[in-house]
Structure formats: structure tokens, C-alpha cells
GROMACS .gro file of N, CA and C in nm:
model
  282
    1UNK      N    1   9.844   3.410   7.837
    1UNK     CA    2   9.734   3.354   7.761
    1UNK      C    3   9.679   3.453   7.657
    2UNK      N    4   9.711   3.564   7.615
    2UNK     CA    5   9.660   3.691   7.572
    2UNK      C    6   9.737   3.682   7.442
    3UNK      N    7   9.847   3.599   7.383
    3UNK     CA    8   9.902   3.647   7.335
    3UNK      C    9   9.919   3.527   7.179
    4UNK      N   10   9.867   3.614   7.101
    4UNK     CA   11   9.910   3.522   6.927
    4UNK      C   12   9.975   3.577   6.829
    5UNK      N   13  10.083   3.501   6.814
    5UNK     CA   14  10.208   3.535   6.668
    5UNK      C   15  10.080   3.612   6.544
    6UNK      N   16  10.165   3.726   6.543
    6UNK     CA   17  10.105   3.810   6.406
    6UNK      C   18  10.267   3.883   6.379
    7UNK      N   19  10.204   3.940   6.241
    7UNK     CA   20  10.332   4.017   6.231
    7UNK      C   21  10.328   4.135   6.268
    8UNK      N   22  10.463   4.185   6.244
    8UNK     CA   23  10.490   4.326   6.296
    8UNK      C   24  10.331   4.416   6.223
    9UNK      N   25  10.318   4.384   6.083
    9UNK     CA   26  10.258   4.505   5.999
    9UNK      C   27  10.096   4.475   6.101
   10UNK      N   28  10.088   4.359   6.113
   10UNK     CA   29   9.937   4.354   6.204
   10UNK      C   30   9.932   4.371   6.306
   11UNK      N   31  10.015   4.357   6.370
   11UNK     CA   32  10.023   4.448   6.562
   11UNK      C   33  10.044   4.543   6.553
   12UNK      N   34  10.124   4.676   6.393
   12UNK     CA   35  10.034   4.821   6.412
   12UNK      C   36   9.969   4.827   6.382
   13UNK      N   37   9.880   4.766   6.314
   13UNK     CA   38   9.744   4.788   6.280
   13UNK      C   39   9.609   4.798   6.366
   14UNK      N   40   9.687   4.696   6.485
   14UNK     CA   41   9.583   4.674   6.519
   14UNK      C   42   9.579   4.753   6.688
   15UNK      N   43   9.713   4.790   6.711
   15UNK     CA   44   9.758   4.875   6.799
   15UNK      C   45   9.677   4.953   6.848
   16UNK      N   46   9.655   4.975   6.983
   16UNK     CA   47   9.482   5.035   7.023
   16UNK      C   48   9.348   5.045   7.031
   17UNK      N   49   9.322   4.935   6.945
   17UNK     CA   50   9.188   4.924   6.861
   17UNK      C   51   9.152   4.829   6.950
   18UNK      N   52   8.999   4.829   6.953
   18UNK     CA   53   8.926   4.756   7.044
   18UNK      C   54   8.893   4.610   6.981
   19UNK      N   55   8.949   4.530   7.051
   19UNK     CA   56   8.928   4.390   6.944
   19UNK      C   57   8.841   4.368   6.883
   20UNK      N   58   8.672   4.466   6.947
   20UNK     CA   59   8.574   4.386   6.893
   20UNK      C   60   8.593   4.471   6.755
   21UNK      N   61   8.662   4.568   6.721
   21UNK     CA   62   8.654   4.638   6.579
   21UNK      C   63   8.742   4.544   6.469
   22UNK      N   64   8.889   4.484   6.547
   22UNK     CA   65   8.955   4.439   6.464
   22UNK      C   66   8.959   4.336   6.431
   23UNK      N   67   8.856   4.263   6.495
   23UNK     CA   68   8.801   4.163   6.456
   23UNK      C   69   8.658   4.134   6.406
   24UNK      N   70   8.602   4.257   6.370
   24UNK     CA   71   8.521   4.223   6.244
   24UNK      C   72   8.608   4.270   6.139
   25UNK      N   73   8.724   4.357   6.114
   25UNK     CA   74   8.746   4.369   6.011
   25UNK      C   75   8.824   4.217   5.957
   26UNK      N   76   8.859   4.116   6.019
   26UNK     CA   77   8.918   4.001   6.008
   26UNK      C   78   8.805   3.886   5.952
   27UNK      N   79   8.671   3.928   6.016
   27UNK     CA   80   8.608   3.807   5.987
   27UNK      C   81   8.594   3.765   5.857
   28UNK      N   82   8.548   3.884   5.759
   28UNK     CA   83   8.523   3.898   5.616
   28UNK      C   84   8.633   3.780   5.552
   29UNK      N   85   8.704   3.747   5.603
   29UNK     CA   86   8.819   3.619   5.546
   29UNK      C   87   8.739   3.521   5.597
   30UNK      N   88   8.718   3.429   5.509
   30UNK     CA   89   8.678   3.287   5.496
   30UNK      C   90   8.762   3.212   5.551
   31UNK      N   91   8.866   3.225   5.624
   31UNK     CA   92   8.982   3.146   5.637
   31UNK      C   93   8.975   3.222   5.772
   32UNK      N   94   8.926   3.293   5.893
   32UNK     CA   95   8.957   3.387   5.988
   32UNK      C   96   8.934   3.272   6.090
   33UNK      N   97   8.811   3.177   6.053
   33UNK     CA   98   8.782   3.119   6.185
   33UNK      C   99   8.921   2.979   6.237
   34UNK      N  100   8.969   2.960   6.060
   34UNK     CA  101   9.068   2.849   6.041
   34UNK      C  102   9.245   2.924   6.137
   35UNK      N  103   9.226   3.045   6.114
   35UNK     CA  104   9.341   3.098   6.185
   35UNK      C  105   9.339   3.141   6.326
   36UNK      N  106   9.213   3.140   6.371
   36UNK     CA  107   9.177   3.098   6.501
   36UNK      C  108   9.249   2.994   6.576
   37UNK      N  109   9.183   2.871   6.550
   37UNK     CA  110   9.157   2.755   6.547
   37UNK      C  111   9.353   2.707   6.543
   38UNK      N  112   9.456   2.758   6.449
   38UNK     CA  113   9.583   2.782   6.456
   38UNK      C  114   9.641   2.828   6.591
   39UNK      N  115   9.589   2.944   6.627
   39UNK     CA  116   9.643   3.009   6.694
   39UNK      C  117   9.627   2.983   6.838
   40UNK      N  118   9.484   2.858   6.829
   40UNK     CA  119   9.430   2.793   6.973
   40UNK      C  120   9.385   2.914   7.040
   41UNK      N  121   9.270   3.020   6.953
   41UNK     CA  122   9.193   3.103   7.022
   41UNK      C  123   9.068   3.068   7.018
   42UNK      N  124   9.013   3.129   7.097
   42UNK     CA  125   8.794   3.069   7.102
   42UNK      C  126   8.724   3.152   6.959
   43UNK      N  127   8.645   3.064   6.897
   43UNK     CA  128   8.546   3.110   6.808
   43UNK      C  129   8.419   3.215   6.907
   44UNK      N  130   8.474   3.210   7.029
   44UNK     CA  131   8.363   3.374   7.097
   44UNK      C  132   8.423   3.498   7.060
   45UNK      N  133   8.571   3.481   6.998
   45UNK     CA  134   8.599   3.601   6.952
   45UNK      C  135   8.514   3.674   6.811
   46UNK      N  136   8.451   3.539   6.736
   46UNK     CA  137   8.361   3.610   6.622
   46UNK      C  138   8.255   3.642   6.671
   47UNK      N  139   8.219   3.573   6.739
   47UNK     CA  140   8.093   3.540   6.834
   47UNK      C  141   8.050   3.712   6.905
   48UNK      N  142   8.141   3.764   6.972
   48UNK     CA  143   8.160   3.872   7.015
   48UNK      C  144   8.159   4.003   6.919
   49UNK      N  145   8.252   3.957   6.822
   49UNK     CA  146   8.256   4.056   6.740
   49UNK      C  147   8.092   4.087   6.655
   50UNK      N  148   8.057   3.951   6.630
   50UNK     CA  149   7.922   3.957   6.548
   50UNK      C  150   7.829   4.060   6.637
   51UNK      N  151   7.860   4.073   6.736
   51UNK     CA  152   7.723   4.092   6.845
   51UNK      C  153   7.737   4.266   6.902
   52UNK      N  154   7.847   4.259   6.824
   52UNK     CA  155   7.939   4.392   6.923
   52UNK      C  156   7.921   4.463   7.014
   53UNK      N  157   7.955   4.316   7.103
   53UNK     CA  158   7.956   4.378   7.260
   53UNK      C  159   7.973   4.205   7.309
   54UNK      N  160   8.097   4.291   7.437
   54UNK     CA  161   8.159   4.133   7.465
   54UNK      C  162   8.093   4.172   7.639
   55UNK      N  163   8.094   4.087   7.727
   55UNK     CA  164   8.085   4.003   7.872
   55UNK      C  165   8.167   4.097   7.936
   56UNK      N  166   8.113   4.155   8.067
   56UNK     CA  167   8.209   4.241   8.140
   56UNK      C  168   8.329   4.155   8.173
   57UNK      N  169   8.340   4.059   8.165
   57UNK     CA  170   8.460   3.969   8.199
   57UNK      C  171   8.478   3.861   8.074
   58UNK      N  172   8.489   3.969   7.980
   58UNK     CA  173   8.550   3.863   7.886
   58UNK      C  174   8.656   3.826   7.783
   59UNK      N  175   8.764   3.896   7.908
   59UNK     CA  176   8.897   3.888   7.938
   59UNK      C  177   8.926   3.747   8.018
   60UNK      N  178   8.844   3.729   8.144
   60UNK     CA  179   8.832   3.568   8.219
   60UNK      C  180   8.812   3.485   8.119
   61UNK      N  181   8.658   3.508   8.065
   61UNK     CA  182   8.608   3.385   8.011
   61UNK      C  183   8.711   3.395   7.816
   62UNK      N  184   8.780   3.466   7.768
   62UNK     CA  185   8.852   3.400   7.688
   62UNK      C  186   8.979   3.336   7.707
   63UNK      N  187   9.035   3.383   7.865
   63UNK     CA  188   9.134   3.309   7.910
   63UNK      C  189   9.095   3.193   7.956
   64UNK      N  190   9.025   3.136   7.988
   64UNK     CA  191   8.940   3.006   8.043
   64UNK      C  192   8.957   2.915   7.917
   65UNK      N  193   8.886   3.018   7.843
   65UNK     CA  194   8.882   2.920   7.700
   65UNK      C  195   8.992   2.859   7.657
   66UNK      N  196   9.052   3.021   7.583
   66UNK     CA  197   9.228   2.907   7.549
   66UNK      C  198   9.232   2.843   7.650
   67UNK      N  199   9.261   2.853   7.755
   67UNK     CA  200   9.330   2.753   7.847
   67UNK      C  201   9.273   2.585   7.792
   68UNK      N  202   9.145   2.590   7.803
   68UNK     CA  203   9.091   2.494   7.806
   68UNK      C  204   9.097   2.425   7.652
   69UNK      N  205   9.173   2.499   7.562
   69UNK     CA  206   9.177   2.457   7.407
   69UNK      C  207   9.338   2.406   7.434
   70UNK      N  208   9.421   2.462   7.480
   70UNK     CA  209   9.543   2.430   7.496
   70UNK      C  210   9.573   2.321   7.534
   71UNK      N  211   9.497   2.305   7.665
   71UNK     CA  212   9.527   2.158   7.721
   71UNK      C  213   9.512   2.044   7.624
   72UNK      N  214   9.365   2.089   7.558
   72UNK     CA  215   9.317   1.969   7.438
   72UNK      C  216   9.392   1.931   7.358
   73UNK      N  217   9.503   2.046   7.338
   73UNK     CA  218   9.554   2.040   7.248
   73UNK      C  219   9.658   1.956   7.267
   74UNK      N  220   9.721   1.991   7.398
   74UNK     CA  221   9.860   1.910   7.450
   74UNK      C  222   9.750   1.749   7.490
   75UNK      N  223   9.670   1.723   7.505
   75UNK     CA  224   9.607   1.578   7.540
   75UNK      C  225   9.647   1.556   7.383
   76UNK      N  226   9.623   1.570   7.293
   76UNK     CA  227   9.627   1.571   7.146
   76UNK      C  228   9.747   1.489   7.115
   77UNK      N  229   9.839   1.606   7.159
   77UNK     CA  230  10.000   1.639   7.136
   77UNK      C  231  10.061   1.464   7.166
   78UNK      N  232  10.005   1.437   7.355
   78UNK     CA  233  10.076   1.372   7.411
   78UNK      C  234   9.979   1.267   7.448
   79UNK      N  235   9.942   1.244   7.334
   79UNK     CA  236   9.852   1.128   7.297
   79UNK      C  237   9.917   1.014   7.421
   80UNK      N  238   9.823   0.952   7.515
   80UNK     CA  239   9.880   0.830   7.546
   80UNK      C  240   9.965   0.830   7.704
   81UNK      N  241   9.996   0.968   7.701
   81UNK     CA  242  10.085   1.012   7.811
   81UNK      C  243  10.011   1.079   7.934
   82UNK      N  244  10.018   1.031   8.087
   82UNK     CA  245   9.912   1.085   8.140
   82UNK      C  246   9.992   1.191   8.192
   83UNK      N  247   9.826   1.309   8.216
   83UNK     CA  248   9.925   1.455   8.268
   83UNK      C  249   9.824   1.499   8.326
   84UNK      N  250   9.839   1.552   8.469
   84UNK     CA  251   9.706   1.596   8.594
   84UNK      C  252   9.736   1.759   8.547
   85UNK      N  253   9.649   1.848   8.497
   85UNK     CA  254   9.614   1.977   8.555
   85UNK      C  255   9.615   2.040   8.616
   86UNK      N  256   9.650   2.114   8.742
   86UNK     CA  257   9.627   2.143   8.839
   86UNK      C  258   9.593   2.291   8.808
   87UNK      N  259   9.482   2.374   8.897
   87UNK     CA  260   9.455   2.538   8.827
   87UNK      C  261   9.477   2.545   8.985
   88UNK      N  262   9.656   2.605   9.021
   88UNK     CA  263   9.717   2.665   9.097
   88UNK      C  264   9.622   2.806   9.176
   89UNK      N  265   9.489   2.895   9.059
   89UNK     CA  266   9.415   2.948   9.185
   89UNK      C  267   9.350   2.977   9.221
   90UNK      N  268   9.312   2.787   9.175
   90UNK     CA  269   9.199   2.714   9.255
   90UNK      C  270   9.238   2.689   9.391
   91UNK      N  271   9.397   2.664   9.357
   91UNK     CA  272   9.436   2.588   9.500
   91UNK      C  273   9.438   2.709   9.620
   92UNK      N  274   9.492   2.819   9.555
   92UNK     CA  275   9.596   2.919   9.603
   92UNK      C  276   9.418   3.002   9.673
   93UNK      N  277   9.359   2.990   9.659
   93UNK     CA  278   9.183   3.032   9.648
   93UNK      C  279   9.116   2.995   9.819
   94UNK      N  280   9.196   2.860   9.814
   94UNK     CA  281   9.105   2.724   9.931
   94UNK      C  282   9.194   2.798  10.068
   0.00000   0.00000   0.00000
């Protein structure tokens, strides 16, 4: 869930750097929240960055998120087609 297509020249760039830095240097694009939104990541990543300082767990709560953008996305996708969820550890938890 951690993971969005960039290119080579932007994964060294961004290599080590604490997201909340490399993503203010991203926001300044008018187009940053639209490549988000592509990439099926959460707008708490500006959100975070604006504030600079993210949620001791907010590594969980942006994996929660995509997750929860993904699915939308595949309900989207597979318009019409039914498909149950299951969060394996929820189950794996009980």
C-alpha cells in the first residue's frame, strides 16, 4: 500500500527525505493534489505536510486511507459487479 509509480529522477530525489519535507516541496504545483488523486493517495498527505507534523500512526491511518480509496475505486472500475471485502486482520484479530 506504500507504494506510487514516480520516476527514477524522483525516487532520488526524494530518497531519505521525510515525506513531510517532500511533500511540501510538491505542493507548490497546482496540479499536486490532481496527481494524488491519480495515484489513489489521501489529500492528508497535504494536509500533513501543511501542518508539519503527521499522527504517531500515520503510516496506519494513510494505509487505511488508500485502502479505502482503492476499493472505491475498483466499486468504480466494476461498476455493477458485486464484490465482499473482507479485512483478513480483522478476521485473523477475533
Amino acid at each position: 500500500m506504500n507504494i506510487a509509480y514516480i520516476t527514477q529522477l524522483t525516487n532520488l530525489e526524494i530518497t531519505d527525505k521525510n515525506p513531510l519535507i517532500y511533500i511540501q516541496e510538491y505542493n507548490h504545483n497546482p496540479n499536486f493534489e490532481n496527481v494524488l488523486k491519480s495515484h489513489l493517495l489521501s489529500s492528508k498527505l497535504i494536509e500533513w505536510s501543511k501542518l508539519e507534523s503527521m499522527p504517531e500512526n500515520a503510516l496506519d491511518l494513510f494505509i487505511e486511507e488508500r485502502v479505502s480509496i482503492i476499493i472505491e475505486k475498483l466499486r468504480d472500475i466494476l461498476s455493477g459487479i458485486n464484490f465482499e471485502v473482507i479485512d483478513t486482520k480483522a478476521t485473523a484479530d477475533n
